[in-house]
Amino acid sequence: MSLAVTLRKSLVNSPPVAAAAYAALVILLLVVAISSVADILGQRASVAATAAMLEQLEGRKAPAAGRAGEAGMPAGSAFLEGKTVTVAGAALLQRVATAVTKAGGNVLSSQLDVQGPHAKAGFVSMVANCEMDQSALQALLYDLEAGMPFLFIDQLDIQVASAGEGKLRFLLGVSGQWQGVK
């Protein structure tokens, strides 16, 4: 006799065994169905999150939560703008001076370097001699590197200006890339 025939005879002769087998089969099918639905819902959530991130990266939608500029890309061009390298350098000087002033500091002097070692790669560099409170320096550096246009801190030489006041005098070297005439 085959196994199927033997199993069938034992189930027919014992109704409680048949009922238990039926209940186990129903439970197994419910577990498989619930697992499949959970997988589908998880994939839908993943697709929705990926689509939202894509929209944000493409700039079609502002970040849903948090402060402006905290998530995603900051507004503006990634390159220094200007028809000539001199105009781009002036924009760089203005951007750094604005950031230092916003952080509560002063620009004591500044110098533009349009023919430095990086000039051939399209970079414009500057050096500024600044003074500000020690507590505001980190916010200044973050503002310069996280904002637009993309700027790079090339040099930072710090000296304590006055021991009692907590002021720093520092030399700040910053560079940014200029695309040239379009």
JSON list of C-alpha atoms in Angstrom, two decimals:
[
{"chain": "A", "resi": 1, "resn": "MET", "atom": "CA", "xyz": [0.00, 0.00, 0.00]},
{"chain": "A", "resi": 2, "resn": "SER", "atom": "CA", "xyz": [1.09, 3.48, -0.69]},
{"chain": "A", "resi": 3, "resn": "LEU", "atom": "CA", "xyz": [1.67, 6.11, 1.94]},
{"chain": "A", "resi": 4, "resn": "ALA", "atom": "CA", "xyz": [-1.23, 8.26, 0.71]},
{"chain": "A", "resi": 5, "resn": "VAL", "atom": "CA", "xyz": [-3.71, 5.40, 1.03]},
{"chain": "A", "resi": 6, "resn": "THR", "atom": "CA", "xyz": [-2.45, 4.57, 4.53]},
{"chain": "A", "resi": 7, "resn": "LEU", "atom": "CA", "xyz": [-2.67, 8.23, 5.59]},
{"chain": "A", "resi": 8, "resn": "ARG", "atom": "CA", "xyz": [-6.16, 8.53, 4.17]},
{"chain": "A", "resi": 9, "resn": "LYS", "atom": "CA", "xyz": [-7.38, 5.45, 6.03]},
{"chain": "A", "resi": 10, "resn": "SER", "atom": "CA", "xyz": [-5.91, 6.71, 9.33]},
{"chain": "A", "resi": 11, "resn": "LEU", "atom": "CA", "xyz": [-7.56, 10.13, 8.90]},
{"chain": "A", "resi": 12, "resn": "VAL", "atom": "CA", "xyz": [-10.94, 8.60, 8.03]},
{"chain": "A", "resi": 13, "resn": "ASN", "atom": "CA", "xyz": [-10.81, 6.27, 11.02]},
{"chain": "A", "resi": 14, "resn": "SER", "atom": "CA", "xyz": [-9.73, 9.04, 13.46]},
{"chain": "A", "resi": 15, "resn": "PRO", "atom": "CA", "xyz": [-11.76, 12.29, 13.17]},
{"chain": "A", "resi": 16, "resn": "PRO", "atom": "CA", "xyz": [-9.74, 14.13, 15.87]},
{"chain": "A", "resi": 17, "resn": "VAL", "atom": "CA", "xyz": [-6.51, 13.52, 13.91]},
{"chain": "A", "resi": 18, "resn": "ALA", "atom": "CA", "xyz": [-8.22, 14.73, 10.74]},
{"chain": "A", "resi": 19, "resn": "ALA", "atom": "CA", "xyz": [-9.46, 17.87, 12.49]},
{"chain": "A", "resi": 20, "resn": "ALA", "atom": "CA", "xyz": [-5.98, 18.59, 13.91]},
{"chain": "A", "resi": 21, "resn": "ALA", "atom": "CA", "xyz": [-4.37, 18.11, 10.49]},
{"chain": "A", "resi": 22, "resn": "TYR", "atom": "CA", "xyz": [-6.97, 20.43, 8.93]},
{"chain": "A", "resi": 23, "resn": "ALA", "atom": "CA", "xyz": [-6.41, 23.08, 11.64]},
{"chain": "A", "resi": 24, "resn": "ALA", "atom": "CA", "xyz": [-2.61, 22.87, 11.20]},
{"chain": "A", "resi": 25, "resn": "LEU", "atom": "CA", "xyz": [-2.98, 23.30, 7.44]},
{"chain": "A", "resi": 26, "resn": "VAL", "atom": "CA", "xyz": [-5.25, 26.35, 7.89]},
{"chain": "A", "resi": 27, "resn": "ILE", "atom": "CA", "xyz": [-2.81, 27.90, 10.40]},
{"chain": "A", "resi": 28, "resn": "LEU", "atom": "CA", "xyz": [0.11, 27.28, 8.04]},
{"chain": "A", "resi": 29, "resn": "LEU", "atom": "CA", "xyz": [-1.75, 28.96, 5.17]},
{"chain": "A", "resi": 30, "resn": "LEU", "atom": "CA", "xyz": [-2.64, 31.96, 7.40]},
{"chain": "A", "resi": 31, "resn": "VAL", "atom": "CA", "xyz": [1.02, 32.37, 8.43]},
{"chain": "A", "resi": 32, "resn": "VAL", "atom": "CA", "xyz": [2.13, 32.29, 4.79]},
{"chain": "A", "resi": 33, "resn": "ALA", "atom": "CA", "xyz": [-0.56, 34.82, 3.79]},
{"chain": "A", "resi": 34, "resn": "ILE", "atom": "CA", "xyz": [0.30, 37.20, 6.68]},
{"chain": "A", "resi": 35, "resn": "SER", "atom": "CA", "xyz": [4.01, 36.93, 5.89]},
{"chain": "A", "resi": 36, "resn": "SER", "atom": "CA", "xyz": [3.38, 37.74, 2.23]},
{"chain": "A", "resi": 37, "resn": "VAL", "atom": "CA", "xyz": [1.23, 40.77, 3.07]},
{"chain": "A", "resi": 38, "resn": "ALA", "atom": "CA", "xyz": [3.89, 42.04, 5.51]},
{"chain": "A", "resi": 39, "resn": "ASP", "atom": "CA", "xyz": [6.59, 41.70, 2.82]},
{"chain": "A", "resi": 40, "resn": "ILE", "atom": "CA", "xyz": [4.47, 43.60, 0.31]},
{"chain": "A", "resi": 41, "resn": "LEU", "atom": "CA", "xyz": [3.78, 46.42, 2.80]},
{"chain": "A", "resi": 42, "resn": "GLY", "atom": "CA", "xyz": [7.50, 46.63, 3.64]},
{"chain": "A", "resi": 43, "resn": "GLN", "atom": "CA", "xyz": [8.42, 46.89, -0.02]},
{"chain": "A", "resi": 44, "resn": "ARG", "atom": "CA", "xyz": [5.79, 49.62, -0.57]},
{"chain": "A", "resi": 45, "resn": "ALA", "atom": "CA", "xyz": [7.22, 51.64, 2.33]},
{"chain": "A", "resi": 46, "resn": "SER", "atom": "CA", "xyz": [10.74, 51.23, 0.94]},
{"chain": "A", "resi": 47, "resn": "VAL", "atom": "CA", "xyz": [9.63, 52.38, -2.53]},
{"chain": "A", "resi": 48, "resn": "ALA", "atom": "CA", "xyz": [7.83, 55.40, -1.04]},
{"chain": "A", "resi": 49, "resn": "ALA", "atom": "CA", "xyz": [10.91, 56.39, 1.00]},
{"chain": "A", "resi": 50, "resn": "THR", "atom": "CA", "xyz": [13.17, 56.02, -2.04]},
{"chain": "A", "resi": 51, "resn": "ALA", "atom": "CA", "xyz": [10.80, 58.09, -4.19]},
{"chain": "A", "resi": 52, "resn": "ALA", "atom": "CA", "xyz": [10.69, 60.85, -1.54]},
{"chain": "A", "resi": 53, "resn": "MET", "atom": "CA", "xyz": [14.49, 60.90, -1.35]},
{"chain": "A", "resi": 54, "resn": "LEU", "atom": "CA", "xyz": [14.75, 61.08, -5.14]},
{"chain": "A", "resi": 55, "resn": "GLU", "atom": "CA", "xyz": [12.33, 64.02, -5.27]},
{"chain": "A", "resi": 56, "resn": "GLN", "atom": "CA", "xyz": [14.30, 65.80, -2.56]},
{"chain": "A", "resi": 57, "resn": "LEU", "atom": "CA", "xyz": [17.64, 65.22, -4.30]},
{"chain": "A", "resi": 58, "resn": "GLU", "atom": "CA", "xyz": [16.23, 66.45, -7.59]},
{"chain": "A", "resi": 59, "resn": "GLY", "atom": "CA", "xyz": [15.09, 69.61, -5.84]},
{"chain": "A", "resi": 60, "resn": "ARG", "atom": "CA", "xyz": [11.40, 69.19, -6.56]},
{"chain": "A", "resi": 61, "resn": "LYS", "atom": "CA", "xyz": [10.38, 69.09, -2.93]},
{"chain": "A", "resi": 62, "resn": "ALA", "atom": "CA", "xyz": [11.65, 70.81, 0.22]},
{"chain": "A", "resi": 63, "resn": "PRO", "atom": "CA", "xyz": [12.60, 68.64, 3.19]},
{"chain": "A", "resi": 64, "resn": "ALA", "atom": "CA", "xyz": [9.53, 67.67, 5.21]},
{"chain": "A", "resi": 65, "resn": "ALA", "atom": "CA", "xyz": [11.03, 68.03, 8.69]},
{"chain": "A", "resi": 66, "resn": "GLY", "atom": "CA", "xyz": [13.80, 70.03, 10.27]},
{"chain": "A", "resi": 67, "resn": "ARG", "atom": "CA", "xyz": [15.23, 73.44, 9.60]},
{"chain": "A", "resi": 68, "resn": "ALA", "atom": "CA", "xyz": [15.86, 74.72, 6.08]},
{"chain": "A", "resi": 69, "resn": "GLY", "atom": "CA", "xyz": [19.23, 73.54, 4.82]},
{"chain": "A", "resi": 70, "resn": "GLU", "atom": "CA", "xyz": [19.54, 70.87, 7.50]},
{"chain": "A", "resi": 71, "resn": "ALA", "atom": "CA", "xyz": [18.52, 68.01, 5.23]},
{"chain": "A", "resi": 72, "resn": "GLY", "atom": "CA", "xyz": [19.21, 67.83, 1.51]},
{"chain": "A", "resi": 73, "resn": "MET", "atom": "CA", "xyz": [21.12, 70.29, -0.57]},
{"chain": "A", "resi": 74, "resn": "PRO", "atom": "CA", "xyz": [21.40, 73.98, 0.36]},
{"chain": "A", "resi": 75, "resn": "ALA", "atom": "CA", "xyz": [20.02, 76.47, -2.15]},
{"chain": "A", "resi": 76, "resn": "GLY", "atom": "CA", "xyz": [22.26, 78.11, -4.72]},
{"chain": "A", "resi": 77, "resn": "SER", "atom": "CA", "xyz": [24.95, 77.23, -7.21]},
{"chain": "A", "resi": 78, "resn": "ALA", "atom": "CA", "xyz": [27.78, 74.89, -6.24]},
{"chain": "A", "resi": 79, "resn": "PHE", "atom": "CA", "xyz": [30.28, 77.06, -8.13]},
{"chain": "A", "resi": 80, "resn": "LEU", "atom": "CA", "xyz": [31.45, 80.63, -7.65]},
{"chain": "A", "resi": 81, "resn": "GLU", "atom": "CA", "xyz": [29.49, 82.79, -10.05]},
{"chain": "A", "resi": 82, "resn": "GLY", "atom": "CA", "xyz": [30.88, 85.57, -12.19]},
{"chain": "A", "resi": 83, "resn": "LYS", "atom": "CA", "xyz": [31.71, 86.35, -15.81]},
{"chain": "A", "resi": 84, "resn": "THR", "atom": "CA", "xyz": [35.40, 86.74, -15.00]},
{"chain": "A", "resi": 85, "resn": "VAL", "atom": "CA", "xyz": [37.70, 85.21, -12.42]},
{"chain": "A", "resi": 86, "resn": "THR", "atom": "CA", "xyz": [37.96, 88.61, -10.73]},
{"chain": "A", "resi": 87, "resn": "VAL", "atom": "CA", "xyz": [34.19, 88.83, -10.29]},
{"chain": "A", "resi": 88, "resn": "ALA", "atom": "CA", "xyz": [34.15, 85.25, -8.96]},
{"chain": "A", "resi": 89, "resn": "GLY", "atom": "CA", "xyz": [36.92, 86.22, -6.53]},
{"chain": "A", "resi": 90, "resn": "ALA", "atom": "CA", "xyz": [34.90, 89.22, -5.36]},
{"chain": "A", "resi": 91, "resn": "ALA", "atom": "CA", "xyz": [31.93, 86.90, -4.76]},
{"chain": "A", "resi": 92, "resn": "LEU", "atom": "CA", "xyz": [34.21, 84.63, -2.71]},
{"chain": "A", "resi": 93, "resn": "LEU", "atom": "CA", "xyz": [35.46, 87.57, -0.63]},
{"chain": "A", "resi": 94, "resn": "GLN", "atom": "CA", "xyz": [31.90, 88.75, -0.07]},
{"chain": "A", "resi": 95, "resn": "ARG", "atom": "CA", "xyz": [30.69, 85.27, 0.93]},
{"chain": "A", "resi": 96, "resn": "VAL", "atom": "CA", "xyz": [33.47, 84.84, 3.51]},
{"chain": "A", "resi": 97, "resn": "ALA", "atom": "CA", "xyz": [33.08, 88.38, 4.90]},
{"chain": "A", "resi": 98, "resn": "THR", "atom": "CA", "xyz": [29.32, 87.88, 5.25]},
{"chain": "A", "resi": 99, "resn": "ALA", "atom": "CA", "xyz": [29.82, 84.57, 7.07]},
{"chain": "A", "resi": 100, "resn": "VAL", "atom": "CA", "xyz": [32.40, 86.06, 9.46]},
{"chain": "A", "resi": 101, "resn": "THR", "atom": "CA", "xyz": [30.17, 89.05, 10.22]},
{"chain": "A", "resi": 102, "resn": "LYS", "atom": "CA", "xyz": [27.13, 86.78, 10.72]},
{"chain": "A", "resi": 103, "resn": "ALA", "atom": "CA", "xyz": [29.14, 84.74, 13.25]},
{"chain": "A", "resi": 104, "resn": "GLY", "atom": "CA", "xyz": [29.93, 87.94, 15.19]},
{"chain": "A", "resi": 105, "resn": "GLY", "atom": "CA", "xyz": [33.48, 88.44, 13.97]},
{"chain": "A", "resi": 106, "resn": "ASN", "atom": "CA", "xyz": [35.44, 91.04, 12.02]},
{"chain": "A", "resi": 107, "resn": "VAL", "atom": "CA", "xyz": [37.52, 90.72, 8.86]},
{"chain": "A", "resi": 108, "resn": "LEU", "atom": "CA", "xyz": [40.68, 92.69, 9.51]},
{"chain": "A", "resi": 109, "resn": "SER", "atom": "CA", "xyz": [42.19, 92.17, 6.05]},
{"chain": "A", "resi": 110, "resn": "SER", "atom": "CA", "xyz": [41.75, 89.93, 3.04]},
{"chain": "A", "resi": 111, "resn": "GLN", "atom": "CA", "xyz": [43.68, 89.00, -0.07]},
{"chain": "A", "resi": 112, "resn": "LEU", "atom": "CA", "xyz": [42.47, 87.32, -3.24]},
{"chain": "A", "resi": 113, "resn": "ASP", "atom": "CA", "xyz": [44.69, 84.80, -5.05]},
{"chain": "A", "resi": 114, "resn": "VAL", "atom": "CA", "xyz": [43.43, 84.08, -8.57]},
{"chain": "A", "resi": 115, "resn": "GLN", "atom": "CA", "xyz": [46.75, 82.74, -9.84]},
{"chain": "A", "resi": 116, "resn": "GLY", "atom": "CA", "xyz": [47.65, 80.32, -7.04]},
{"chain": "A", "resi": 117, "resn": "PRO", "atom": "CA", "xyz": [48.59, 76.64, -7.36]},
{"chain": "A", "resi": 118, "resn": "HIS", "atom": "CA", "xyz": [44.94, 75.60, -7.86]},
{"chain": "A", "resi": 119, "resn": "ALA", "atom": "CA", "xyz": [44.08, 78.35, -10.38]},
{"chain": "A", "resi": 120, "resn": "LYS", "atom": "CA", "xyz": [44.57, 76.11, -13.40]},
{"chain": "A", "resi": 121, "resn": "ALA", "atom": "CA", "xyz": [41.98, 73.67, -12.03]},
{"chain": "A", "resi": 122, "resn": "GLY", "atom": "CA", "xyz": [39.44, 76.52, -11.94]},
{"chain": "A", "resi": 123, "resn": "PHE", "atom": "CA", "xyz": [39.78, 77.34, -8.24]},
{"chain": "A", "resi": 124, "resn": "VAL", "atom": "CA", "xyz": [39.85, 80.83, -6.77]},
{"chain": "A", "resi": 125, "resn": "SER", "atom": "CA", "xyz": [41.53, 81.22, -3.37]},
{"chain": "A", "resi": 126, "resn": "MET", "atom": "CA", "xyz": [41.59, 83.90, -0.72]},
{"chain": "A", "resi": 127, "resn": "VAL", "atom": "CA", "xyz": [43.17, 84.51, 2.66]},
{"chain": "A", "resi": 128, "resn": "ALA", "atom": "CA", "xyz": [41.48, 86.59, 5.35]},
{"chain": "A", "resi": 129, "resn": "ASN", "atom": "CA", "xyz": [42.79, 87.80, 8.68]},
{"chain": "A", "resi": 130, "resn": "CYS", "atom": "CA", "xyz": [39.84, 87.69, 11.09]},
{"chain": "A", "resi": 131, "resn": "GLU", "atom": "CA", "xyz": [38.96, 88.16, 14.74]},
{"chain": "A", "resi": 132, "resn": "MET", "atom": "CA", "xyz": [36.02, 86.63, 16.63]},
{"chain": "A", "resi": 133, "resn": "ASP", "atom": "CA", "xyz": [34.95, 84.87, 19.81]},
{"chain": "A", "resi": 134, "resn": "GLN", "atom": "CA", "xyz": [36.26, 81.36, 20.26]},
{"chain": "A", "resi": 135, "resn": "SER", "atom": "CA", "xyz": [32.74, 79.97, 20.67]},
{"chain": "A", "resi": 136, "resn": "ALA", "atom": "CA", "xyz": [31.65, 81.19, 17.20]},
{"chain": "A", "resi": 137, "resn": "LEU", "atom": "CA", "xyz": [34.54, 79.68, 15.21]},
{"chain": "A", "resi": 138, "resn": "GLN", "atom": "CA", "xyz": [32.95, 76.25, 14.76]},
{"chain": "A", "resi": 139, "resn": "ALA", "atom": "CA", "xyz": [29.68, 77.81, 13.52]},
{"chain": "A", "resi": 140, "resn": "LEU", "atom": "CA", "xyz": [31.66, 79.91, 11.01]},
{"chain": "A", "resi": 141, "resn": "LEU", "atom": "CA", "xyz": [33.54, 76.92, 9.64]},
{"chain": "A", "resi": 142, "resn": "TYR", "atom": "CA", "xyz": [30.33, 74.92, 9.33]},
{"chain": "A", "resi": 143, "resn": "ASP", "atom": "CA", "xyz": [28.58, 77.81, 7.55]},
{"chain": "A", "resi": 144, "resn": "LEU", "atom": "CA", "xyz": [31.41, 78.14, 5.03]},
{"chain": "A", "resi": 145, "resn": "GLU", "atom": "CA", "xyz": [31.73, 74.44, 4.24]},
{"chain": "A", "resi": 146, "resn": "ALA", "atom": "CA", "xyz": [28.05, 73.45, 4.34]},
{"chain": "A", "resi": 147, "resn": "GLY", "atom": "CA", "xyz": [26.57, 76.38, 2.40]},
{"chain": "A", "resi": 148, "resn": "MET", "atom": "CA", "xyz": [26.58, 77.30, -1.27]},
{"chain": "A", "resi": 149, "resn": "PRO", "atom": "CA", "xyz": [28.75, 77.75, -3.22]},
{"chain": "A", "resi": 150, "resn": "PHE", "atom": "CA", "xyz": [30.91, 74.82, -2.14]},
{"chain": "A", "resi": 151, "resn": "LEU", "atom": "CA", "xyz": [33.90, 76.29, -0.32]},
{"chain": "A", "resi": 152, "resn": "PHE", "atom": "CA", "xyz": [36.94, 74.53, 1.06]},
{"chain": "A", "resi": 153, "resn": "ILE", "atom": "CA", "xyz": [38.96, 75.56, 4.11]},
{"chain": "A", "resi": 154, "resn": "ASP", "atom": "CA", "xyz": [42.58, 75.37, 2.94]},
{"chain": "A", "resi": 155, "resn": "GLN", "atom": "CA", "xyz": [44.27, 77.05, 5.89]},
{"chain": "A", "resi": 156, "resn": "LEU", "atom": "CA", "xyz": [43.40, 77.88, 9.49]},
{"chain": "A", "resi": 157, "resn": "ASP", "atom": "CA", "xyz": [46.08, 79.44, 11.70]},
{"chain": "A", "resi": 158, "resn": "ILE", "atom": "CA", "xyz": [44.74, 80.47, 15.12]},
{"chain": "A", "resi": 159, "resn": "GLN", "atom": "CA", "xyz": [46.22, 82.82, 17.70]},
{"chain": "A", "resi": 160, "resn": "VAL", "atom": "CA", "xyz": [44.66, 83.95, 20.97]},
{"chain": "A", "resi": 161, "resn": "ALA", "atom": "CA", "xyz": [44.19, 87.72, 20.64]},
{"chain": "A", "resi": 162, "resn": "SER", "atom": "CA", "xyz": [43.50, 88.51, 24.28]},
{"chain": "A", "resi": 163, "resn": "ALA", "atom": "CA", "xyz": [43.53, 85.90, 27.05]},
{"chain": "A", "resi": 164, "resn": "GLY", "atom": "CA", "xyz": [40.82, 87.50, 29.20]},
{"chain": "A", "resi": 165, "resn": "GLU", "atom": "CA", "xyz": [38.20, 88.07, 26.49]},
{"chain": "A", "resi": 166, "resn": "GLY", "atom": "CA", "xyz": [38.30, 84.70, 24.72]},
{"chain": "A", "resi": 167, "resn": "LYS", "atom": "CA", "xyz": [38.80, 86.35, 21.32]},
{"chain": "A", "resi": 168, "resn": "LEU", "atom": "CA", "xyz": [40.73, 84.60, 18.60]},
{"chain": "A", "resi": 169, "resn": "ARG", "atom": "CA", "xyz": [42.68, 86.13, 15.79]},
{"chain": "A", "resi": 170, "resn": "PHE", "atom": "CA", "xyz": [43.04, 83.72, 12.89]},
{"chain": "A", "resi": 171, "resn": "LEU", "atom": "CA", "xyz": [44.21, 83.47, 9.32]},
{"chain": "A", "resi": 172, "resn": "LEU", "atom": "CA", "xyz": [41.59, 81.74, 7.18]},
{"chain": "A", "resi": 173, "resn": "GLY", "atom": "CA", "xyz": [42.38, 80.37, 3.73]},
{"chain": "A", "resi": 174, "resn": "VAL", "atom": "CA", "xyz": [39.29, 79.52, 1.65]},
{"chain": "A", "resi": 175, "resn": "SER", "atom": "CA", "xyz": [38.91, 78.34, -1.95]},
{"chain": "A", "resi": 176, "resn": "GLY", "atom": "CA", "xyz": [36.02, 77.70, -4.27]},
{"chain": "A", "resi": 177, "resn": "GLN", "atom": "CA", "xyz": [35.67, 76.49, -7.83]},
{"chain": "A", "resi": 178, "resn": "TRP", "atom": "CA", "xyz": [34.77, 78.85, -10.65]},
{"chain": "A", "resi": 179, "resn": "GLN", "atom": "CA", "xyz": [33.21, 77.32, -13.75]},
{"chain": "A", "resi": 180, "resn": "GLY", "atom": "CA", "xyz": [34.29, 80.07, -16.07]},
{"chain": "A", "resi": 181, "resn": "VAL", "atom": "CA", "xyz": [32.21, 81.63, -18.81]},
{"chain": "A", "resi": 182, "resn": "LYS", "atom": "CA", "xyz": [29.34, 79.40, -19.89]}
]
